[in-house]
XYZ file of C-alpha atoms in Angstrom:
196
model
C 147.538 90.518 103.706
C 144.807 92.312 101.712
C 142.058 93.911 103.862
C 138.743 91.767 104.003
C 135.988 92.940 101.899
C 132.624 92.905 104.402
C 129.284 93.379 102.865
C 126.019 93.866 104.779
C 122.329 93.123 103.232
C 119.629 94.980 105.595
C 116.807 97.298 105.798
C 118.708 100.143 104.491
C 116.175 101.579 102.397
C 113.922 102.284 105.430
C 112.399 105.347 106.716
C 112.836 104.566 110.338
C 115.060 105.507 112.636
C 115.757 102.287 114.231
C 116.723 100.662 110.923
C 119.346 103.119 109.509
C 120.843 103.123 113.439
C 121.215 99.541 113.600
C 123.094 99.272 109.565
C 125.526 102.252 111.115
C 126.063 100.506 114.289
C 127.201 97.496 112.231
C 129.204 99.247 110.237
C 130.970 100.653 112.148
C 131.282 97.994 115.084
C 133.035 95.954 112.317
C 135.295 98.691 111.022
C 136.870 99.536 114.250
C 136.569 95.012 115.505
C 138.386 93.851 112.307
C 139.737 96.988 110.296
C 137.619 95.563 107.441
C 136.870 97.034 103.962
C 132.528 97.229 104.944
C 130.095 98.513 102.206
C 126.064 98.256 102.950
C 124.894 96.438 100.127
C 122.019 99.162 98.229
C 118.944 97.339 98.357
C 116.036 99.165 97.367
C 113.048 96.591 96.463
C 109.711 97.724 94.815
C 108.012 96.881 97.942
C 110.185 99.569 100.331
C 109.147 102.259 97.603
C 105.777 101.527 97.915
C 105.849 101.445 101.736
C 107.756 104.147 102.252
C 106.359 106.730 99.261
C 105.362 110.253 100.602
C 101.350 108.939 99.721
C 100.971 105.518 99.492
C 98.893 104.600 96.363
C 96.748 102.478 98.395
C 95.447 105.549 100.022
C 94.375 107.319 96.934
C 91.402 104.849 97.583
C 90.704 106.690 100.964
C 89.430 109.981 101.121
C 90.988 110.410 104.915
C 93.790 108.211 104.684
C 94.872 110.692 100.904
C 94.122 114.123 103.183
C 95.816 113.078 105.859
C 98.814 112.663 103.471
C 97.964 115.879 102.198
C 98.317 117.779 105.233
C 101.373 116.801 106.609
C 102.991 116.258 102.907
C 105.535 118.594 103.592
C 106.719 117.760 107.197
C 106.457 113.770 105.733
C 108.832 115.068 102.787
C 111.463 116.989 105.248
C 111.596 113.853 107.405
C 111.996 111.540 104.188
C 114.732 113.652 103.256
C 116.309 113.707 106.426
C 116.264 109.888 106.233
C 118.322 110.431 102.675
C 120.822 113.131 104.115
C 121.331 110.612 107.358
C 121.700 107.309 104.183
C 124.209 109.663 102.321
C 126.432 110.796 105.197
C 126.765 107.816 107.282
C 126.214 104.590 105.699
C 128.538 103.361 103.128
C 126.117 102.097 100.682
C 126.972 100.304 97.098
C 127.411 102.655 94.567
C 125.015 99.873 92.542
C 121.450 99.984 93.637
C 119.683 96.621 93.993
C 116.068 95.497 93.671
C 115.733 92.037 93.419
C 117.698 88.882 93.575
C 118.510 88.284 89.833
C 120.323 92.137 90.333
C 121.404 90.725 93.390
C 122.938 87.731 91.436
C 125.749 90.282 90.354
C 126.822 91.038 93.569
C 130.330 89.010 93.138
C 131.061 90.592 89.908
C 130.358 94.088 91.042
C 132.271 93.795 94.785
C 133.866 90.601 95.376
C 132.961 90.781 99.221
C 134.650 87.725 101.598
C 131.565 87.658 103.629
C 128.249 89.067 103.388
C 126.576 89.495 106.310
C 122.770 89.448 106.607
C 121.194 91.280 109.499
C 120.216 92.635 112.091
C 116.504 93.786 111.647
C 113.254 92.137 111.263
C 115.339 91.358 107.599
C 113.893 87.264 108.036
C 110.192 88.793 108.911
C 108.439 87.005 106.123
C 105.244 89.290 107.276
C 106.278 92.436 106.628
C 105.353 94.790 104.155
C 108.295 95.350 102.274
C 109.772 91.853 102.994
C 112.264 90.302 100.273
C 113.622 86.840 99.553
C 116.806 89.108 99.145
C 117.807 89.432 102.375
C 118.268 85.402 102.662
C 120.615 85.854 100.015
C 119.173 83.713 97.549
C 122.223 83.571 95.078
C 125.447 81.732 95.029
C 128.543 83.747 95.873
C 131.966 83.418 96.708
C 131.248 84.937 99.814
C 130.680 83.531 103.327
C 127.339 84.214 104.290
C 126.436 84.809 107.799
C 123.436 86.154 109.860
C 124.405 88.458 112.480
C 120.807 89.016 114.776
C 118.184 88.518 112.463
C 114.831 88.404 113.354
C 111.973 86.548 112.439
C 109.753 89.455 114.040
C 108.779 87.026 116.980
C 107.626 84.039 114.361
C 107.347 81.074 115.822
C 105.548 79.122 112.328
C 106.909 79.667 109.304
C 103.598 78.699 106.474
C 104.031 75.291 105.165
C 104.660 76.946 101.547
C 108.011 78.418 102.593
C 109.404 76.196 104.958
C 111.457 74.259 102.160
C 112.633 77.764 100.500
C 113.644 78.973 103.781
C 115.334 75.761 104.615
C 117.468 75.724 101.244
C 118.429 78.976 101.511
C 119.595 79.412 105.396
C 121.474 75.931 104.885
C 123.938 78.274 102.420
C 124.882 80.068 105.896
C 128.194 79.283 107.595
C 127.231 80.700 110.516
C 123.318 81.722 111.629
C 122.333 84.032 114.804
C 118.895 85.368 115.139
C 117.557 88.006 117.533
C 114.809 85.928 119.316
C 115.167 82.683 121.146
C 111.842 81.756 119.369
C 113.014 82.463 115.978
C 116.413 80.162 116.584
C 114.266 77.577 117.577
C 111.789 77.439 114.757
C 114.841 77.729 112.525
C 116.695 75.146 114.528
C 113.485 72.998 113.939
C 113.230 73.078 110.197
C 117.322 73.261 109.307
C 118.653 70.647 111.835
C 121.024 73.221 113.052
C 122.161 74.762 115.834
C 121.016 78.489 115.731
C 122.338 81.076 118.515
């Protein structure tokens, strides 16, 4: 039997600690559970540049915000770097870099993964800066999808405008598990599903 092919979609491409230990965790966890072939699908949106560049351009328009930047530009750019080194030596990215769901699209072509596996992370927190329709997998593949602890950063009303997007593309999900009871019951209550 050939080994199963495991992809993960999640916030790789942040500069936080708790992000890039939560994608290794995974990782790994499903190595060593199901001796699996696991690859950390590259996502790198134009949002995460922009929320994660060494001075912001918003900033630019604020004298303190820009010489604040300025001042610690060089411990900012160690730590960023740090955060590459950490990206390079322990998680076992794509080799293809992906910034939006039509790239995305590709994703059978380029690793023919048996499940992709969305999660953990705020990845479903429709608030956040450097949020993406991507990590709901918006694109038809071969591959089981499944969330694995996703979290709706403590949402309990998704806005009326993206109810029926979110709806259409979480009913593509064999199998959905969020981090907060709240957010499995506001996705229970728009997908007539159970949600653990």
């Amino acid at each position: 039997m050939s080994e199963v092919k495991i992809g993960i979609i999640t916030l790789s491409a942040s500069d936080n600690c708790g992000s890039l230990l939560q994608a290794y965790s995974l990782q790994e966890y499903i190595k060593k559970e199901y001796d699996a072939d696991v690859k950390i699908i590259n996502l790198i949106t134009k949002e995460s540049e922009k929320l994660y560049a060494l001075i912001p351009k918003p900033f630019y328009k604020y004298p303190r915000k820009f010489l604040f930047c300025l001042r610690y530009y060089f411990l900012n750019k160690q730590q960023k770097d740090d955060y590459k080194r950490y990206r390079e030596r322990k998680l076992q990215l794509t080799s293809k870099i992906y910034s939006n769901k039509e790239e995305l699209s590709t994703i059978d072509r380029d690793y023919n993964f048996d499940i992709i596996i969305a999660g953990s992370d705020q990845i479903w927190n429709i608030g956040m800066t450097d949020f993406s329709e991507c990590f709901y997998l918006p694109i038809e593949t071969r591959a089981k999808k499944i969330s694995y602890a996703a979290s709706l950063g403590g949402m309990s009303v998704i806005p009326e405008q993206k109810v029926d997007i979110i709806k259409r593309y979480v009913s593509e999900f064999s199998m959905l598990s969020v981090r907060e009871k709240m957010g499995a019951i506001t996705l229970s209550s728009i997908t007539d599903r159970e949600v653990s």
